[in-house]
XYZ file of C-alpha atoms in Angstrom:
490
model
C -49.870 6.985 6.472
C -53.499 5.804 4.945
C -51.678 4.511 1.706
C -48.896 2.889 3.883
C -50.940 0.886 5.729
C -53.766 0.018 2.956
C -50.111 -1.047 1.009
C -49.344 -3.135 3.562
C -52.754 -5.298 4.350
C -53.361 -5.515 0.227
C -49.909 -6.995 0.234
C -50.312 -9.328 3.008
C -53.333 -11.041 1.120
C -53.360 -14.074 0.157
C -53.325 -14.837 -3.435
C -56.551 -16.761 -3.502
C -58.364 -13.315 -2.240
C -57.702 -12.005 -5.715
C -58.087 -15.344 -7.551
C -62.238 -15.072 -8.390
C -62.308 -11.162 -8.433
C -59.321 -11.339 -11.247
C -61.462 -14.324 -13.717
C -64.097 -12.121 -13.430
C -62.035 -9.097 -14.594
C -60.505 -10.959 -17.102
C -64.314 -11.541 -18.547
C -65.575 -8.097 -17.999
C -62.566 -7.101 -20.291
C -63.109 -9.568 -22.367
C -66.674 -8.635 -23.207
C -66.254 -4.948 -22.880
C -63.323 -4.858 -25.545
C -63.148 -7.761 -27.748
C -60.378 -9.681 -28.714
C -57.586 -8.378 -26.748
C -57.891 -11.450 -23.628
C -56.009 -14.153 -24.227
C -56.757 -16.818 -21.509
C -53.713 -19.502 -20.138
C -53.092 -22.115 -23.243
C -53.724 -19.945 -25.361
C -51.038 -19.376 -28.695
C -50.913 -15.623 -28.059
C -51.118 -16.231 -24.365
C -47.942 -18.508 -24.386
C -46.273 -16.585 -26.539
C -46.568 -13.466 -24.295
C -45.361 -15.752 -21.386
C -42.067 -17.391 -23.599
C -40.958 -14.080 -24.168
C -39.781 -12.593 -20.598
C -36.174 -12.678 -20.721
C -35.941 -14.859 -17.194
C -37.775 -17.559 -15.853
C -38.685 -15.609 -12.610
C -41.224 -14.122 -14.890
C -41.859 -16.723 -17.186
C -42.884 -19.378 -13.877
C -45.666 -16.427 -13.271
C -49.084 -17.016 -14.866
C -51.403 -14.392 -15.014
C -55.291 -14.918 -15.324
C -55.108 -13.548 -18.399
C -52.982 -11.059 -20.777
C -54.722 -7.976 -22.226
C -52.818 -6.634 -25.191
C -54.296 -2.748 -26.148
C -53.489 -1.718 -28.917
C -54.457 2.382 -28.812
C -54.686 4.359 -25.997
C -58.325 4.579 -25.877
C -58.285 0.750 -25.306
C -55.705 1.384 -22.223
C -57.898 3.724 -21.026
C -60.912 1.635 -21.431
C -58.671 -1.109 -19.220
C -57.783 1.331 -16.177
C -61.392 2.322 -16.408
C -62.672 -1.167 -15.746
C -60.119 -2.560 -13.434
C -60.123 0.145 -11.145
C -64.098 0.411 -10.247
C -66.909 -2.357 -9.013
C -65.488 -5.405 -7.668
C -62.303 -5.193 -10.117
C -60.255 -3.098 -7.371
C -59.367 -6.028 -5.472
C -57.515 -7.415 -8.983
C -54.369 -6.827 -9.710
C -52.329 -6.400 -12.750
C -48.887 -5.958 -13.977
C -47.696 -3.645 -16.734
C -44.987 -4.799 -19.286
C -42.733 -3.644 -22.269
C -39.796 -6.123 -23.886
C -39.891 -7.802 -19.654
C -36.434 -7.692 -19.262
C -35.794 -7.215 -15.424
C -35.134 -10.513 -14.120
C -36.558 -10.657 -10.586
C -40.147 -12.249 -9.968
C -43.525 -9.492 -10.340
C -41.747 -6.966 -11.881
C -44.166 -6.792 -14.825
C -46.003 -10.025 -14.500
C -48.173 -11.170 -11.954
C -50.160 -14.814 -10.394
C -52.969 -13.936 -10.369
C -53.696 -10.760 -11.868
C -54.282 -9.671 -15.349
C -50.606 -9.006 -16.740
C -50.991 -5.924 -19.891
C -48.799 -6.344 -22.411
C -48.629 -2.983 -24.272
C -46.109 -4.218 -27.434
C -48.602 -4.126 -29.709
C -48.488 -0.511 -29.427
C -45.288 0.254 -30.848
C -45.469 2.843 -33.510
C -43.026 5.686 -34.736
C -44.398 9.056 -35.163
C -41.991 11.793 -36.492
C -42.440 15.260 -35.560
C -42.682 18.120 -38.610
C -39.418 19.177 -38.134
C -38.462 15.551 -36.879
C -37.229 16.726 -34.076
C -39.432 14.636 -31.467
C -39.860 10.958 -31.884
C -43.275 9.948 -30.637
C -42.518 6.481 -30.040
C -45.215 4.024 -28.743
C -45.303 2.643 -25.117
C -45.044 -0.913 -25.957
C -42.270 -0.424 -28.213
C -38.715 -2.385 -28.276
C -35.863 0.339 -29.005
C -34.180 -2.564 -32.218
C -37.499 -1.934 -34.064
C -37.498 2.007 -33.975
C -33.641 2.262 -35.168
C -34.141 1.100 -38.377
C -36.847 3.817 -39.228
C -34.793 6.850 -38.017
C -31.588 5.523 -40.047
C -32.620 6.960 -43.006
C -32.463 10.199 -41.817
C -29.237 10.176 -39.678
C -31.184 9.853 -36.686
C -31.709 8.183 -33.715
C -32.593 8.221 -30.204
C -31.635 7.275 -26.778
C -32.190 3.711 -25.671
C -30.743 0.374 -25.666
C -27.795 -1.184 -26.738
C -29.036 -4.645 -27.372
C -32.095 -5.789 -29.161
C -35.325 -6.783 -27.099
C -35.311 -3.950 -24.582
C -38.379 -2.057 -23.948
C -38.909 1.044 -24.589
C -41.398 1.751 -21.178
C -39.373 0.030 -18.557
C -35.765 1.386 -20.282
C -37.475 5.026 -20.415
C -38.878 5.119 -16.759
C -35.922 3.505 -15.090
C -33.159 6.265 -16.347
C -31.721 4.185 -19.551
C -28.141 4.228 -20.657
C -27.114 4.245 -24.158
C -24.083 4.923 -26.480
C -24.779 8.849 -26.391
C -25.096 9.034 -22.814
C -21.716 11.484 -21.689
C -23.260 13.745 -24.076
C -26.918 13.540 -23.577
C -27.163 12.014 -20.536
C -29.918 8.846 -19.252
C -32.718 8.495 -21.670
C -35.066 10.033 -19.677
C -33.416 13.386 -19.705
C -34.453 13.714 -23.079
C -38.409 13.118 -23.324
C -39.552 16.172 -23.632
C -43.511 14.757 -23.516
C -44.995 11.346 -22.271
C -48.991 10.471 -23.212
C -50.138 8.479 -19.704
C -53.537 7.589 -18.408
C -53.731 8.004 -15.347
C -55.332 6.101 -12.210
C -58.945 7.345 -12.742
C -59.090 6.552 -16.417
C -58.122 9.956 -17.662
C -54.934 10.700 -20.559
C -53.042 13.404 -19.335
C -49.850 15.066 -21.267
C -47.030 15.488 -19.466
C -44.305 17.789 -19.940
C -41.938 20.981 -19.093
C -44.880 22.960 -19.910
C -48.203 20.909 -18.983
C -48.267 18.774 -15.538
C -44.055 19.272 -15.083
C -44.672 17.792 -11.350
C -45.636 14.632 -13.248
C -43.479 14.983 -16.638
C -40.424 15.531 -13.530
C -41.994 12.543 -11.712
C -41.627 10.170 -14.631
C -38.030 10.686 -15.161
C -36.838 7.886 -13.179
C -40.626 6.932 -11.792
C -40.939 3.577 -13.089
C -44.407 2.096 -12.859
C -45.553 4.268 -10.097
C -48.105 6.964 -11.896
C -50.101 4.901 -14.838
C -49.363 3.507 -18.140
C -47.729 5.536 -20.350
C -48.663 5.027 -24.078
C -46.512 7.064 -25.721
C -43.089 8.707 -25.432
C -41.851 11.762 -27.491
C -38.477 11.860 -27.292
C -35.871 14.267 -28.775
C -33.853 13.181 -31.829
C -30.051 13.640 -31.876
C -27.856 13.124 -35.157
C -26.470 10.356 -35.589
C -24.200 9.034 -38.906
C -22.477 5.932 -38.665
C -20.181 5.055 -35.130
C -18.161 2.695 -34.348
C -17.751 -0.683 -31.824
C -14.623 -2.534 -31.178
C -15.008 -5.363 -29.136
C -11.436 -6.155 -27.465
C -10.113 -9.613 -25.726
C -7.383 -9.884 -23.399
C -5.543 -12.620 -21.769
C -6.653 -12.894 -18.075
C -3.536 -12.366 -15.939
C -2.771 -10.225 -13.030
C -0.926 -7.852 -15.625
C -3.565 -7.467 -18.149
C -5.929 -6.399 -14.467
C -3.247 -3.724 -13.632
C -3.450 -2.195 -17.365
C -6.801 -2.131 -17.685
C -7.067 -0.748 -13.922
C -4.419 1.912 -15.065
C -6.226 2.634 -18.554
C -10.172 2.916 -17.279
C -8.943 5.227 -14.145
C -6.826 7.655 -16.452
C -10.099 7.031 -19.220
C -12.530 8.441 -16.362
C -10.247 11.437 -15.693
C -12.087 14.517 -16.352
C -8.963 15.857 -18.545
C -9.543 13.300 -20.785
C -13.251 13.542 -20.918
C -14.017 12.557 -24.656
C -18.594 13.012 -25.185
C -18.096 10.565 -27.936
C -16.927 8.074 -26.334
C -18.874 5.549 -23.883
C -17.371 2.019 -22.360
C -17.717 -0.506 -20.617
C -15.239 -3.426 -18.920
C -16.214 -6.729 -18.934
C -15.322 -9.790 -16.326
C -16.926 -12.718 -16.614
C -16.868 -16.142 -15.167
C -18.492 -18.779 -17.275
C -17.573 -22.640 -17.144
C -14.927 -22.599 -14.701
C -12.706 -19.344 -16.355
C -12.486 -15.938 -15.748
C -12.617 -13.935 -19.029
C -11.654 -9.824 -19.794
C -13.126 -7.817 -22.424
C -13.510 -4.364 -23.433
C -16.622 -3.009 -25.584
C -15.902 0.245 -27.149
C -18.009 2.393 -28.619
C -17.918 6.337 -30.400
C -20.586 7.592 -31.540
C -18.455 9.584 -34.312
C -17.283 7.536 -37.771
C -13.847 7.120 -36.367
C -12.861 3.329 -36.408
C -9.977 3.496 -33.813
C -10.503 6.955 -31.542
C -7.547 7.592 -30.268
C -9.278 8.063 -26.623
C -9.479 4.187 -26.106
C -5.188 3.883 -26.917
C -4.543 2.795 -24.013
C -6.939 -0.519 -24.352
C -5.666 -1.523 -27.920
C -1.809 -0.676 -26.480
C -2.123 -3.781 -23.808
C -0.325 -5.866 -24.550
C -2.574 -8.847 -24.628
C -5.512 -7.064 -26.808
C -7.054 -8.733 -29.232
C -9.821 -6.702 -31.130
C -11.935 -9.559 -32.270
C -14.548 -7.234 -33.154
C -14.329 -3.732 -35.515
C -17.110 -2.134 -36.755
C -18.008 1.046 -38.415
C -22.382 1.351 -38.787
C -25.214 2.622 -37.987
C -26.822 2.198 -34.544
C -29.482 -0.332 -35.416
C -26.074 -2.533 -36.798
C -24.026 -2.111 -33.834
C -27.320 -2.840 -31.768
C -27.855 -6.548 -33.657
C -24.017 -6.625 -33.625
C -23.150 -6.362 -29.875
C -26.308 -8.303 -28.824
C -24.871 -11.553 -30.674
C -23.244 -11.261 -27.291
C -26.130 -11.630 -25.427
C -28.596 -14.544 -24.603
C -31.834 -14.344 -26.276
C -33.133 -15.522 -22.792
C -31.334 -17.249 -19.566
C -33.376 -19.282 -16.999
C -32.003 -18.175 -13.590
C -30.963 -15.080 -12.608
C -30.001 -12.269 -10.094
C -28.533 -8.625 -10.649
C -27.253 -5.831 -8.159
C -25.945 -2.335 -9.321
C -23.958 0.144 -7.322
C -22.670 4.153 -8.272
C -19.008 5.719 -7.630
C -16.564 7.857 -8.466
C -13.690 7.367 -10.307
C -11.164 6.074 -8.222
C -7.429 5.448 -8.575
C -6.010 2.527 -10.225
C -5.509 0.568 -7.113
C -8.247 0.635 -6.334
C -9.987 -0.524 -9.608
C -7.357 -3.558 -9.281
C -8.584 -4.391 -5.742
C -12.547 -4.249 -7.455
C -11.224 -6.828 -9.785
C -9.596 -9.248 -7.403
C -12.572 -9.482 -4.709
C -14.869 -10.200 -7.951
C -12.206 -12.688 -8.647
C -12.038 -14.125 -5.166
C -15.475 -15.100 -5.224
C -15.943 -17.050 -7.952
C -15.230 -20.002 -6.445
C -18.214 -20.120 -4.454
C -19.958 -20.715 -7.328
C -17.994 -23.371 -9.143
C -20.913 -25.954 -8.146
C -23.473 -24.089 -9.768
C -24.923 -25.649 -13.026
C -24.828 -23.059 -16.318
C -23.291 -20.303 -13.426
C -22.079 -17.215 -15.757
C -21.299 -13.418 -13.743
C -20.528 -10.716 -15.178
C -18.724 -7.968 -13.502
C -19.710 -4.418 -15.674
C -18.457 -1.258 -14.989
C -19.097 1.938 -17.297
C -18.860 5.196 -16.961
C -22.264 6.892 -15.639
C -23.845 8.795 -18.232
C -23.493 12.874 -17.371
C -26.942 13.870 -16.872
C -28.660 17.624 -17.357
C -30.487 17.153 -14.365
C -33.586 16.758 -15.405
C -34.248 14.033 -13.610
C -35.124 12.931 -10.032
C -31.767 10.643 -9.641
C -30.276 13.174 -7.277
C -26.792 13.382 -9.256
C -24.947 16.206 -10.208
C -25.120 17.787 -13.401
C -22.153 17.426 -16.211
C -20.534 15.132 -13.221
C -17.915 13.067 -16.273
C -16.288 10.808 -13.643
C -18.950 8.856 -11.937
C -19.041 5.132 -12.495
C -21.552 2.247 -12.571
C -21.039 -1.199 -11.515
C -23.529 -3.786 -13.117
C -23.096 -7.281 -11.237
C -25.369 -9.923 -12.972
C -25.430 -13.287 -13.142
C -27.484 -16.463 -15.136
C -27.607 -20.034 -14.358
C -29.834 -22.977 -14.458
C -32.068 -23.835 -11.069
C -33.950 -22.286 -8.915
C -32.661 -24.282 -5.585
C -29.514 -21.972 -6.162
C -30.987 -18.844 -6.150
C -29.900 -18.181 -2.454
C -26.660 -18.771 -2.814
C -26.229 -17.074 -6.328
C -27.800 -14.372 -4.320
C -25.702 -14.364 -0.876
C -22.421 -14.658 -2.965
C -23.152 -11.931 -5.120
C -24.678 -9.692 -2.455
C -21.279 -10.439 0.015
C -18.969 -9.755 -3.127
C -20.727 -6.300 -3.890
C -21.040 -5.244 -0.269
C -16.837 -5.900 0.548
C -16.881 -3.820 -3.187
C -19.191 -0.979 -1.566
C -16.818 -1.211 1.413
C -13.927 -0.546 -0.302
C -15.254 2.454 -1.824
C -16.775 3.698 1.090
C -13.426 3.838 3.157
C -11.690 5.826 0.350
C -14.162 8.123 -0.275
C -15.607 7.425 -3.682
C -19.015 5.533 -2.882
C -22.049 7.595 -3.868
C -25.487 6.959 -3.147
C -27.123 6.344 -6.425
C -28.786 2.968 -7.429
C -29.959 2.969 -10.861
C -33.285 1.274 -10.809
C -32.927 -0.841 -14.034
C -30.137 -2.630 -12.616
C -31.349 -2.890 -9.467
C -32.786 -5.685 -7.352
C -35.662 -5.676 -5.571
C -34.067 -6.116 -2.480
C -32.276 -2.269 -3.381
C -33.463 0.780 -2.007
C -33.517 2.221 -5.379
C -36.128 4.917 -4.627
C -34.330 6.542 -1.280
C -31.119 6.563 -2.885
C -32.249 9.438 -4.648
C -32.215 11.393 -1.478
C -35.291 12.857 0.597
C -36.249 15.925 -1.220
C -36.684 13.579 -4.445
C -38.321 11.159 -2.640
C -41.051 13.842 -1.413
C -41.245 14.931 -4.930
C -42.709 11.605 -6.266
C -45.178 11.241 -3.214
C -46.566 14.716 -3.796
C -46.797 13.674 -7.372
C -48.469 10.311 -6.482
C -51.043 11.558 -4.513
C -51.676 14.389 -6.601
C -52.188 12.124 -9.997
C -53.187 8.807 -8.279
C -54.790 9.726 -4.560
C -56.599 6.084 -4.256
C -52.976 4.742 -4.895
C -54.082 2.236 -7.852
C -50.599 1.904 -9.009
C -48.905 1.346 -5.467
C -51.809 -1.667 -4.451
C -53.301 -2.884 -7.908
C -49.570 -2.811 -9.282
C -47.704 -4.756 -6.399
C -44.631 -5.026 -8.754
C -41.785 -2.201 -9.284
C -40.368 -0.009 -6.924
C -42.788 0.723 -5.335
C -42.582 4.764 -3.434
C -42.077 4.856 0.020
C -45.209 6.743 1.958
């Protein structure tokens, strides 16, 4: 109840509390470990800032940036900014700064730390663990496990961070057969609230190595992630067009349903549909991918059998290919934007229809909004081992994921972006909920703020990262000196 309330009055501050305190952090730093401040107007500084992949982070600026580059200089950091006068700064943690709501790792003031200098690849003997470093973006550690027809689990488009992906669950190509990312670090490197590096695994500290799986920001900076290596040869991605009509919505209800049955449960295969509304007009894709070097599995048939498909896209490479391939798809960047996930299980075609058409229905709303693009996602969810603190069942192959998002260009639309979006997925939820299928899962890296990411989990889980926060961080540094994340209910 302590923590609660000391949460509570820190966040109530005002920022110019933590203005003065948070220059003279930035100095301390500064003079304590040389040339890794940069200071607002700075090149690297600016540079730092340019690179968030929204402008709810990019408006933040930060006292200053620190940029470690070893772990001994993190722990150096937590050392400084968590004694004297320093623990009334705050500070922010960030990877490739991809979430798109405000504070989620930056901060104004505060000192933001941006850890991608650190972003080695260290191979294992038997390469078997990938110790990959915490400031690391998934595109640049593909390339170096190619070679040896290997890879591991993370993102699917270039830019994403390795931390934030990691700690949040992260879905990949792989991820019927081996499940979120997290489920397969067997080992993360961390220091911890009072300056210490701990290693956390199965073996050493599993309260924390459990905690972690899922944890986010809420238990230190982790500096290093060893993650187990799968195989991996070439795989392929088809990227398939249809004609948006009422009867290319019915086949592609009809095909994802009978794609999500359990009978037909193919590991190799992972999906996603694709709505959009950009410019006025609705669009429907399909990406496909199989992680064997089969060009046209026969499991996705019934996508390249409607009768509008156009497969504008066919490719047969490795990972780190298909990665630069499918994010020519994605912005670099987008100014604007707002995101809300939600979890089911597979339904019946009908019902996927009915999904479609209340997306559809509310597009309107948004005609007046300048650069307005929403996409409607849903995948399959990957089937986890369990080891994890998500609450889901383990080898469940027919539970779904929605990811609504949505870009545009100004900030005076962000409430109604927000209000359209949140009244489209709620009616969505509704549906689900009345035939059964809604589960109580939010995935955290989809999430909004506004989510209750965290309880979703359920209670026991929740208890578990309390006992493990008060256990590895009792003065609660990273609930009150890290205002941003999700942050664990006390």
């Amino acid at each position: 109840m302590y923590r609660s309330i000391l949460y509570l009055l820190v966040a109530a501050l005002p920022a110019a509390v933590f203005a003065a305190p948070t220059q003279n952090c930035c100095q301390l730093v500064d003079s304590n470990i040389p040339g890794r401040i940069s200071y607002p107007g700075s090149t690297t500084y600016n540079s730092s800032i340019a690179s968030y992949y929204g402008d709810t982070e990019r408006e933040l600026s930060p006292s200053c940036i620190y940029r470690p580059t070893t772990t001994s200089e993190v722990q150096q950091f937590v050392q400084l900014v968590t004694t004297g006068n320093c623990t009334n700064n705050q500070f922010a943690v960030r990877g490739g700064g991809h979430t798109y709501w405000s504070g989620a790792a930056n901060i104004q003031p505060g000192i933001t730390v941006d850890m991608r200098v650190m972003n080695s690849l260290q191979s294992s003997t038997d390469q078997k663990i990938a110790g990959v470093g915490g400031g690391a973006l998934w595109d640049q550690i593909y390339p170096q496990l190619v070679p040896y027809n290997l890879t591991i689990m993370g993102g699917r488009i270039p830019g994403i961070g390795v931390g934030g992906f990691a700690t949040g669950g992260g879905i990949t190509f792989a991820s019927r057969e081996h499940g979120f990312s997290c489920d397969n670090i067997v080992g993360y490197e961390i220091v911890l609230a009072n300056g210490t590096v701990a290693y956390a695994s199965a073996s050493s500290d599993p309260d924390l190595w459990l905690a972690l799986k899922g944890g986010s920001n809420n238990f230190g900076i982790i500096t290093r992630f060893d993650i187990g290596t799968i195989s991996q040869g070439k795989m392929s991605y088809n990227l398939v067009t249809y004609d948006y009509t009422n009867a290319s919505l019915q086949a592609q209800a009809n095909a994802f349903s009978n794609f999500m049955n359990p009978q037909n449960f193919d590991k190799s295969a992972m999906m996603g549909v694709f709505l959009d509304y950009f410019g006025g007009q609705l669009s429907l894709s399909d990406a496909l991918w199989y992680i064997q070097p089969v060009q046209k599995p026969a499991v996705y048939n019934s996508f390249f059998n409607i009768s509008s498909a156009n497969v504008s896209v066919s490719q047969l490479d490795t990972i780190d290919k298909v990665v630069e391939k499918f994010g020519e798809d994605i912005p670099a960047s987008v100014d604007r934007g707002f995101q809300l996930t939600f979890s089911f299980s597979n339904p019946d075609a009908a019902t996927y229809y009915q999904l479609f058409k209340i997306w559809e229905d509310a597009m309107p709303k948004l005609a007046n909004v300048t650069g307005m693009f929403v996409e409607f996602l849903i995948q399959p969810q990957p089937v986890t081992n369990g080891t994890n603190l998500f609450g889901l069942q383990a080898g469940k192959t027919d539970d779904v994921m929605v990811d609504m998002t949505s870009a545009y260009t100004n900030k005076a639309d962000d409430a109604l972006v927000a209000q359209v979006l949140t009244d489209l997925v709620n009616q969505q939820k509704q549906l689900l909920q009345n035939g059964g299928y809604l589960i109580d899962f939010i995935y955290l890296n989809y999430a909004d703020i506004s989510q209750q990411v965290l309880q979703s989990w359920g209670s026991s889980n929740v208890a578990k990262l309390q006992a493990a926060s008060k256990k590895y961080d009792p003065s609660g540094v990273f609930q009150t000196q890290v205002p941003g994340g999700f942050k664990i209910p006390m």
